[in-house]
Short mmCIF file of C-alpha atoms and ligand atoms in Angstrom, two decimals:
data_model
loop_
_atom_site.label_atom_id
_atom_site.label_comp_id
_atom_site.label_asym_id
_atom_site.label_seq_id
_atom_site.Cartn_x
_atom_site.Cartn_y
_atom_site.Cartn_z
CA MET A 1 -18.69 -9.88 17.60
CA ASP A 2 -19.83 -9.72 13.97
CA LYS A 3 -17.39 -10.72 11.30
CA PHE A 4 -16.64 -7.67 9.22
CA LEU A 5 -15.69 -7.85 5.58
CA LEU A 6 -12.84 -5.39 5.28
CA PHE A 7 -13.10 -3.88 1.81
CA THR A 8 -10.36 -1.48 2.87
CA PRO A 9 -6.76 -0.98 1.79
CA GLY A 10 -5.71 -2.50 5.15
CA PRO A 11 -6.00 -3.74 7.74
CA VAL A 12 -7.41 -6.78 6.01
CA ASN A 13 -9.23 -10.01 6.79
CA VAL A 14 -6.40 -12.43 7.52
CA ALA A 15 -6.14 -16.09 6.51
CA ALA A 16 -7.33 -18.60 9.11
CA ASN A 17 -3.86 -20.06 9.56
CA LEU A 18 -2.55 -16.66 10.74
CA ARG A 19 -4.81 -16.92 13.79
CA MET A 20 -3.02 -20.13 14.67
CA ALA A 21 0.41 -18.70 13.87
CA ILE A 22 -0.01 -15.65 16.09
CA SER A 23 -0.56 -17.87 19.11
CA SER A 24 2.60 -19.95 18.58
CA GLU A 25 5.16 -20.70 21.29
CA ASP A 26 6.58 -18.04 23.58
CA ILE A 27 10.15 -17.50 22.47
CA CYS A 28 12.95 -15.12 23.41
CA HIS A 29 14.23 -12.71 20.81
CA ARG A 30 17.84 -13.30 21.89
CA GLU A 31 17.67 -17.02 21.15
CA ALA A 32 18.23 -19.05 18.01
CA ASP A 33 14.45 -19.55 17.74
CA PHE A 34 13.97 -15.91 16.86
CA ASP A 35 17.09 -15.76 14.66
CA ASN A 36 15.56 -18.57 12.60
CA LEU A 37 12.14 -16.91 12.47
CA LEU A 38 13.58 -13.60 11.27
CA GLY A 39 15.85 -15.43 8.82
CA SER A 40 12.87 -17.22 7.36
CA ILE A 41 10.86 -13.98 7.06
CA GLU A 42 13.76 -12.27 5.32
CA ASP A 43 14.20 -15.16 2.94
CA LYS A 44 10.51 -15.14 2.03
CA LEU A 45 10.46 -11.36 1.56
CA LEU A 46 13.30 -11.65 -0.95
CA SER A 47 11.15 -14.22 -2.79
CA LEU A 48 8.11 -11.93 -2.64
CA PHE A 49 10.20 -9.20 -4.26
CA GLN A 50 11.35 -11.79 -6.84
CA ILE A 51 14.96 -10.83 -6.16
CA GLU A 52 17.32 -12.85 -8.33
CA LYS A 53 20.66 -11.69 -6.96
CA ARG A 54 19.69 -12.58 -3.42
CA ASN A 55 23.03 -11.75 -1.82
CA ARG A 56 22.71 -8.11 -2.94
CA TYR A 57 19.66 -7.29 -0.78
CA ARG A 58 18.68 -7.45 2.87
CA THR A 59 15.43 -6.79 4.66
CA VAL A 60 14.90 -5.42 8.14
CA VAL A 61 11.64 -5.87 10.03
CA ILE A 62 10.49 -3.07 12.31
CA THR A 63 7.90 -3.33 15.08
CA GLY A 64 5.74 -0.39 14.06
CA SER A 65 3.25 0.26 11.24
CA GLY A 66 4.15 1.37 7.71
CA THR A 67 4.84 4.92 8.87
CA ALA A 68 7.70 3.59 11.02
CA ALA A 69 9.41 2.07 7.97
CA ASN A 70 8.98 5.32 6.03
CA GLU A 71 10.37 7.39 8.88
CA ALA A 72 13.26 4.92 9.24
CA MET A 73 14.19 5.44 5.59
CA LEU A 74 13.76 9.21 5.62
CA SER A 75 15.75 9.65 8.83
CA SER A 76 18.53 7.19 8.01
CA VAL A 77 19.34 7.54 4.33
CA VAL A 78 19.79 11.26 3.61
CA GLY A 79 22.48 12.25 6.14
CA GLY A 80 23.39 15.89 5.49
CA GLY A 81 22.35 15.67 1.81
CA GLN A 82 19.50 16.93 -0.31
CA ILE A 83 16.29 14.95 -0.75
CA LEU A 84 13.56 15.55 -3.32
CA VAL A 85 10.10 14.29 -2.32
CA LEU A 86 7.57 13.74 -5.10
CA SER A 87 4.01 14.11 -3.85
CA ASN A 88 0.65 13.66 -5.55
CA GLY A 89 -1.49 12.78 -2.57
CA GLU A 90 -1.91 12.25 1.13
CA PHE A 91 0.95 9.79 1.51
CA GLY A 92 3.38 11.82 -0.57
CA GLU A 93 2.54 14.76 1.69
CA ARG A 94 3.32 12.60 4.70
CA LEU A 95 6.72 11.67 3.27
CA HIS A 96 7.42 15.36 2.81
CA LYS A 97 6.30 16.27 6.33
CA THR A 98 8.42 13.50 7.82
CA SER A 99 11.44 14.45 5.76
CA LEU A 100 11.19 18.09 6.89
CA ILE A 101 11.60 16.90 10.49
CA HIS A 102 14.80 14.99 9.73
CA ASN A 103 16.37 16.64 6.71
CA ALA A 104 17.17 20.34 6.37
CA GLY A 105 17.76 19.79 2.65
CA THR A 106 14.22 18.71 1.78
CA HIS A 107 12.82 19.65 -1.65
CA LEU A 108 9.30 19.07 -2.94
CA ILE A 109 7.64 18.62 -6.30
CA GLU A 110 3.95 18.60 -5.69
CA MET A 111 1.01 17.67 -7.89
CA PRO A 112 -2.65 17.95 -6.96
CA TRP A 113 -4.00 14.77 -5.36
CA GLY A 114 -4.78 12.14 -7.98
CA GLU A 115 -2.73 13.75 -10.78
CA ALA A 116 0.21 12.03 -12.43
CA PHE A 117 3.78 13.34 -12.22
CA ASP A 118 5.30 15.11 -15.18
CA LEU A 119 8.63 13.33 -15.72
CA ALA A 120 10.02 16.23 -17.76
CA ARG A 121 9.41 18.57 -14.83
CA VAL A 122 11.17 16.17 -12.46
CA GLU A 123 14.08 15.86 -14.87
CA ALA A 124 14.38 19.65 -15.20
CA TYR A 125 14.42 19.96 -11.42
CA LEU A 126 17.17 17.34 -11.15
CA ASP A 127 19.19 19.15 -13.83
CA ALA A 128 18.94 22.39 -11.87
CA HIS A 129 19.55 21.06 -8.34
CA LYS A 130 22.03 18.63 -6.81
CA ILE A 131 19.76 15.99 -5.31
CA ASP A 132 21.13 12.99 -3.38
CA VAL A 133 17.93 11.08 -2.67
CA ILE A 134 14.53 10.93 -4.39
CA ALA A 135 11.51 9.69 -2.43
CA MET A 136 8.17 8.68 -3.91
CA VAL A 137 5.08 6.68 -2.98
CA HIS A 138 4.52 3.75 -5.34
CA HIS A 139 0.77 3.33 -4.87
CA GLU A 140 -0.70 6.66 -3.70
CA THR A 141 -3.44 5.11 -1.64
CA CYS A 142 -5.57 8.26 -1.35
CA SER A 143 -6.39 8.19 -5.07
CA GLY A 144 -5.45 4.64 -6.05
CA MET A 145 -2.85 5.88 -8.52
CA LEU A 146 0.23 3.83 -9.31
CA ASN A 147 3.23 6.13 -9.70
CA PRO A 148 5.98 5.50 -12.29
CA LEU A 149 8.77 3.53 -10.60
CA ILE A 150 10.66 2.81 -13.82
CA GLY A 151 10.64 6.42 -15.05
CA ILE A 152 11.66 7.99 -11.76
CA GLY A 153 14.17 5.20 -11.10
CA ALA A 154 15.85 5.93 -14.45
CA LEU A 155 16.01 9.66 -13.64
CA ALA A 156 17.50 8.86 -10.23
CA LYS A 157 20.17 6.71 -11.84
CA ALA A 158 21.01 9.33 -14.48
CA HIS A 159 21.40 11.96 -11.75
CA GLN A 160 23.28 9.69 -9.31
CA ALA A 161 20.57 9.96 -6.69
CA LEU A 162 19.36 7.16 -4.44
CA PHE A 163 15.74 6.20 -5.03
CA ILE A 164 13.65 5.35 -1.97
CA VAL A 165 10.09 4.12 -2.33
CA ASP A 166 7.06 3.93 -0.06
CA GLY A 167 5.64 0.57 -1.11
CA VAL A 168 3.38 0.27 1.92
CA SER A 169 0.19 -0.29 -0.05
CA SER A 170 1.54 -1.94 -3.20
CA VAL A 171 4.04 -4.60 -2.12
CA GLY A 172 2.28 -7.96 -2.18
CA ALA A 173 -0.08 -6.90 -4.97
CA GLU A 174 2.10 -5.21 -7.59
CA ARG A 175 5.62 -6.00 -8.73
CA VAL A 176 8.29 -3.75 -7.26
CA ASP A 177 11.42 -4.52 -9.27
CA MET A 178 14.29 -3.26 -7.12
CA GLU A 179 16.91 -3.85 -9.83
CA GLN A 180 15.08 -2.58 -12.87
CA CYS A 181 13.75 0.51 -11.06
CA ASN A 182 17.07 1.33 -9.36
CA ILE A 183 15.50 1.30 -5.93
CA ALA A 184 17.94 1.59 -3.03
CA PHE A 185 15.34 1.11 -0.27
CA CYS A 186 11.65 0.23 -0.29
CA SER A 187 9.28 0.15 2.68
CA SER A 188 6.17 -1.90 3.23
CA SER A 189 3.81 -3.01 5.95
CA SER A 190 2.47 -6.30 7.25
CA SER A 191 -1.17 -5.30 7.13
CA LYS A 192 -1.92 -4.34 3.55
CA ALA A 193 -1.40 -6.52 0.47
CA ILE A 194 0.95 -8.87 2.32
CA GLY A 195 -2.15 -9.85 4.25
CA ALA A 196 -0.90 -10.15 7.84
CA TYR A 197 -1.90 -8.34 11.04
CA PRO A 198 -1.04 -4.66 11.50
CA GLY A 199 1.99 -3.76 13.58
CA LEU A 200 5.06 -4.68 11.56
CA SER A 201 6.78 -2.96 8.68
CA ILE A 202 9.78 -3.75 6.53
CA VAL A 203 12.55 -2.00 4.67
CA ILE A 204 14.25 -3.92 1.90
CA GLY A 205 17.45 -2.41 0.58
CA ARG A 206 20.65 -2.95 -1.31
CA LYS A 207 23.28 -4.38 1.00
CA GLU A 208 25.83 -1.93 -0.34
CA GLN A 209 23.56 0.98 0.65
CA PHE A 210 22.75 -0.52 4.07
CA GLU A 211 26.52 -0.71 4.68
CA LYS A 212 26.92 3.01 3.98
CA LEU A 213 24.28 4.08 6.51
CA ARG A 214 26.64 3.84 9.48
CA HIS A 215 28.55 6.85 8.14
CA HIS A 216 25.53 9.08 8.79
CA LYS A 217 24.91 10.65 12.17
CA ALA A 218 21.88 8.99 13.83
CA LYS A 219 18.73 11.13 13.80
CA THR A 220 16.50 8.75 15.76
CA THR A 221 17.16 5.90 18.15
CA TYR A 222 14.34 3.46 17.53
CA LEU A 223 14.09 3.91 13.77
CA ASN A 224 17.76 4.02 12.87
CA LEU A 225 18.15 1.70 9.88
CA ALA A 226 21.89 1.38 10.47
CA THR A 227 21.19 -0.14 13.89
CA PHE A 228 18.58 -2.51 12.45
CA TYR A 229 21.04 -3.57 9.78
CA GLY A 230 23.84 -4.09 12.32
CA PHE A 231 21.70 -6.46 14.41
CA LEU A 232 20.42 -8.24 11.33
CA LYS A 233 23.88 -8.78 9.95
CA SER A 234 25.59 -9.86 13.14
CA ARG A 235 22.86 -12.06 14.63
CA SER A 236 19.62 -12.09 12.58
CA GLN A 237 17.90 -10.16 15.35
CA THR A 238 16.29 -6.77 15.97
CA PRO A 239 17.82 -4.01 18.13
CA ASN A 240 14.83 -3.87 20.51
CA THR A 241 12.17 -6.28 21.74
CA PRO A 242 10.10 -7.20 18.68
CA ALA A 243 6.36 -8.00 18.64
CA ILE A 244 7.16 -11.71 18.36
CA PRO A 245 3.60 -13.04 17.83
CA LEU A 246 3.23 -10.71 14.86
CA PHE A 247 6.46 -12.10 13.40
CA PHE A 248 4.98 -15.61 13.53
CA ALA A 249 1.88 -14.35 11.71
CA LEU A 250 3.92 -12.44 9.11
CA GLU A 251 5.96 -15.55 8.43
CA GLN A 252 2.74 -17.50 7.85
CA ALA A 253 1.31 -14.79 5.57
CA LEU A 254 4.47 -14.87 3.45
CA SER A 255 4.36 -18.69 3.32
CA ASN A 256 0.78 -18.41 2.07
CA VAL A 257 1.82 -16.04 -0.74
CA LEU A 258 4.74 -18.23 -1.79
CA GLN A 259 2.63 -21.35 -1.71
CA GLU A 260 0.09 -19.70 -3.99
CA GLY A 261 2.93 -18.33 -6.14
CA VAL A 262 3.80 -14.62 -6.25
CA GLU A 263 2.52 -14.08 -9.79
CA ASN A 264 -0.65 -16.05 -9.02
CA ARG A 265 -1.27 -13.87 -5.98
CA PHE A 266 -0.84 -10.68 -8.02
CA ALA A 267 -3.20 -12.04 -10.68
CA ALA A 268 -5.82 -13.07 -8.09
CA ILE A 269 -5.86 -9.59 -6.55
CA ARG A 270 -6.13 -8.00 -10.00
CA ARG A 271 -9.01 -10.30 -10.94
CA ARG A 272 -10.87 -9.29 -7.78
CA ALA A 273 -10.31 -5.61 -8.57
CA GLU A 274 -11.65 -6.14 -12.07
CA LYS A 275 -14.74 -7.94 -10.77
CA LEU A 276 -15.47 -5.12 -8.36
CA ARG A 277 -14.85 -2.44 -10.97
CA CYS A 278 -17.04 -4.17 -13.52
CA GLY A 279 -19.83 -4.52 -10.96
CA MET A 280 -19.57 -0.90 -9.87
CA ARG A 281 -19.50 0.35 -13.46
CA ASN A 282 -22.71 -1.58 -14.00
CA LEU A 283 -24.18 0.32 -11.06
CA ASN A 284 -23.38 3.43 -13.06
CA LEU A 285 -20.67 4.55 -10.66
CA ARG A 286 -17.67 6.46 -11.92
CA PHE A 287 -14.09 6.25 -10.77
CA LEU A 288 -11.78 9.06 -9.74
CA ILE A 289 -8.95 8.11 -12.09
CA ASP A 290 -8.48 6.14 -15.29
CA GLU A 291 -8.47 2.40 -14.77
CA LYS A 292 -5.13 2.09 -16.56
CA ASP A 293 -3.51 4.29 -13.87
CA MET A 294 -5.00 2.35 -10.95
CA CYS A 295 -3.20 0.01 -8.61
CA CYS A 296 -5.00 -3.34 -8.27
CA VAL A 297 -5.39 -2.88 -4.50
CA LEU A 298 -8.40 -0.59 -4.40
CA THR A 299 -10.87 1.47 -6.40
CA THR A 300 -11.62 5.11 -5.67
CA VAL A 301 -15.23 5.83 -6.57
CA CYS A 302 -16.79 9.26 -7.11
CA VAL A 303 -19.72 9.87 -4.80
CA PRO A 304 -22.95 10.28 -6.79
CA LYS A 305 -24.62 13.65 -6.28
CA SER A 306 -27.65 12.19 -4.58
CA LEU A 307 -25.59 10.36 -1.98
CA ASN A 308 -24.23 11.19 1.46
CA VAL A 309 -21.04 9.18 1.81
CA SER A 310 -21.20 8.80 5.61
CA ASN A 311 -24.68 7.32 5.26
CA LEU A 312 -23.39 4.98 2.58
CA ARG A 313 -20.58 3.82 4.84
CA ARG A 314 -22.91 3.34 7.81
CA ARG A 315 -25.45 1.42 5.75
CA LEU A 316 -22.81 -0.89 4.32
CA ARG A 317 -21.47 -1.34 7.83
CA ALA A 318 -24.90 -2.51 8.95
CA SER A 319 -24.34 -5.39 6.50
CA SER A 320 -20.85 -5.95 7.97
CA ILE A 321 -19.11 -4.34 4.99
CA ILE A 322 -16.40 -1.81 5.78
CA ILE A 323 -15.27 0.74 3.19
CA TYR A 324 -13.22 3.94 3.40
CA GLU A 325 -14.42 7.50 3.02
CA GLY A 326 -12.16 9.93 1.19
CA LYS A 327 -9.90 12.16 3.27
CA GLY A 328 -8.47 15.65 2.90
CA CYS A 329 -9.56 17.32 -0.34
CA PHE A 330 -11.36 14.10 -1.31
CA LYS A 331 -13.65 14.21 1.72
CA ASP A 332 -17.30 13.74 0.67
CA LYS A 333 -16.15 13.42 -2.94
CA VAL A 334 -15.00 9.80 -3.07
CA PHE A 335 -15.20 6.49 -1.27
CA GLN A 336 -12.72 3.66 -1.55
CA VAL A 337 -13.24 -0.05 -1.95
CA GLY A 338 -10.27 -2.31 -1.33
CA ASN A 339 -9.88 -5.88 -2.52
CA ILE A 340 -6.88 -7.28 -0.63
CA GLY A 341 -6.85 -9.85 2.18
CA GLU A 342 -9.16 -12.83 2.39
CA ILE A 343 -12.00 -11.69 0.14
CA SER A 344 -13.82 -14.35 -1.86
CA ASP A 345 -15.82 -14.06 -5.08
CA GLY A 346 -18.90 -14.63 -2.93
CA ASP A 347 -17.93 -11.68 -0.72
CA ILE A 348 -17.57 -9.51 -3.83
CA ALA A 349 -20.99 -10.56 -5.13
CA PHE A 350 -22.47 -9.83 -1.68
CA PHE A 351 -20.77 -6.43 -1.64
CA LEU A 352 -22.13 -5.49 -5.07
CA ILE A 353 -25.69 -6.56 -4.24
CA THR A 354 -25.58 -4.70 -0.94
CA LEU A 355 -24.13 -1.61 -2.60
CA ARG A 356 -26.90 -1.69 -5.20
CA ASP A 357 -29.56 -1.93 -2.48
CA VAL A 358 -28.00 0.92 -0.52
CA LEU A 359 -27.80 3.12 -3.63
CA LEU A 360 -31.44 2.42 -4.44
CA ALA A 361 -32.54 3.05 -0.85
CA SER A 362 -30.64 6.33 -0.65
CA ARG A 363 -32.30 7.49 -3.85
CA GLU A 364 -35.71 6.73 -2.40
CA ASP A 365 -34.76 8.54 0.84
CA ARG A 366 -34.03 11.68 -1.04
CA ASN A 367 -36.91 11.22 -3.36
CA VAL A 368 -34.69 11.74 -6.35
CA PRO A 369 -36.68 11.13 -9.50
CA ALA A 370 -35.61 8.10 -11.47
CA VAL A 371 -33.24 8.98 -14.28
CA PRO A 372 -32.30 6.96 -17.30
CA VAL A 373 -29.05 5.07 -16.91
CA ARG A 374 -26.37 6.79 -18.88
CA GLY A 375 -23.77 4.74 -20.68
CA ALA A 376 -25.32 1.42 -19.68
CA THR A 377 -24.41 -1.33 -22.08
CA SER A 378 -25.82 -4.78 -22.53
CA ALA A 379 -22.32 -6.24 -22.33
CA ALA A 380 -20.47 -7.03 -19.11
CA LYS A 381 -23.26 -7.85 -16.73
CA PRO A 382 -21.63 -10.44 -14.54
CA PHE A 383 -24.20 -10.60 -11.79
CA GLY A 384 -27.47 -11.65 -13.34
CA MET A 385 -29.50 -10.57 -10.33
CA PHE A 386 -28.67 -6.92 -10.92
CA ASP A 387 -31.51 -4.69 -11.84
CA GLN A 388 -29.68 -1.99 -13.73
CA ALA A 389 -32.58 0.35 -14.10
CA ALA A 390 -33.07 3.60 -12.31
CA LEU A 391 -29.92 4.01 -10.29
CA PRO A 392 -28.79 7.53 -9.63
CA VAL A 393 -26.42 8.74 -12.30
CA ALA A 394 -22.92 9.29 -10.93
CA ILE A 395 -21.87 12.96 -10.50
C1 PLP B 1 -1.18 3.03 4.83
C2 PLP B 1 -0.05 3.74 4.21
C3 PLP B 1 0.99 4.29 4.98
C4 PLP B 1 0.96 4.32 6.46
O1 PLP B 1 0.95 3.06 6.99
P1 PLP B 1 0.53 2.82 8.51
O2 PLP B 1 0.61 1.33 8.56
O3 PLP B 1 -0.86 3.35 8.68
O4 PLP B 1 1.50 3.50 9.36
C5 PLP B 1 2.05 4.87 4.31
N1 PLP B 1 2.08 4.95 2.98
C6 PLP B 1 1.10 4.45 2.21
C7 PLP B 1 1.21 4.57 0.72
C8 PLP B 1 0.00 3.84 2.80
O5 PLP B 1 -0.99 3.35 2.04
#
């Protein structure tokens, strides 16, 4: 099979040593071998989160993708209380939908996809309603927007609400400061910026809050965080049979991050994003949101008028490059280019050259007359081989 370059926000191209790790020994999850493996994963996750007061936090690992960790939080933390979900995109909407299943007291503040939250509006809502839990996506993957953890965390603290965060697509690429942002629980997944295979997810939380979960009536069996915490605490195990090979691979992925250094990893991902963005700007493409609001994990690009986005995806795929098309209200309007996982500078250069060729070819297909490049500057032209002339003007 061809090797695909996954320019997606996950799953990602994994490091070579994960392929070795996933085929480690067969072990039993009720033996010390697994206790040690899970202990090591937990330890490394605390390092990834740069937790200083390490005895204040614990991390459970769930066999199930990121959605499982989100549903575990939403079904385990609220009890009979009131939860306010903040949504400005596809994944915020999913948090809301999931919460409605488990929590009768579900509230929603909704913004159009890709628009930032108005903190004053959130504050006014909290003043007017007794809210016990606030839930928000950190990186809203559908638009690429990074939502304000510090601001919402401060509001949560001032209103004595627990703050729970969907960090599925940001953890491993952006700092999530549990202490500073007053986060009680944060979810993530193995297969995005952490760089491992899909299939595992995590919930990191304050020990004190984990302890309180047993007072709530269970709403699910498999995803009950109180049960996960009980097994973790008493024997460093999981309640049910875990996907053990994936645990070996996750452990290796976390070792890779720590060996590189957490800050170095964040910086490397950001540098790759900047390279891609610079290259795409030079192709006269425009982005959905301001670069200052973007997470460093991916770039959401507006589809130029002359372009059919499915054709673009298929043509890139013919060169083994995989990108995402927009979904929901962004369908046909945007495409997304991720830069997490094992992507080299050479891969980025190859992507940009291929994208340029595909854009030129699609213009010829449609016989669009050549137009002058708007906003092209002589500065920032990192890839000398680029012919900047006569690309279709974005939107
Ligand atoms: C991908 C993603 C999810 C869902 O994760 P799965 O692994 O597909 O279940 C949830 N939230 C965010 C922000 C995501 O990007």
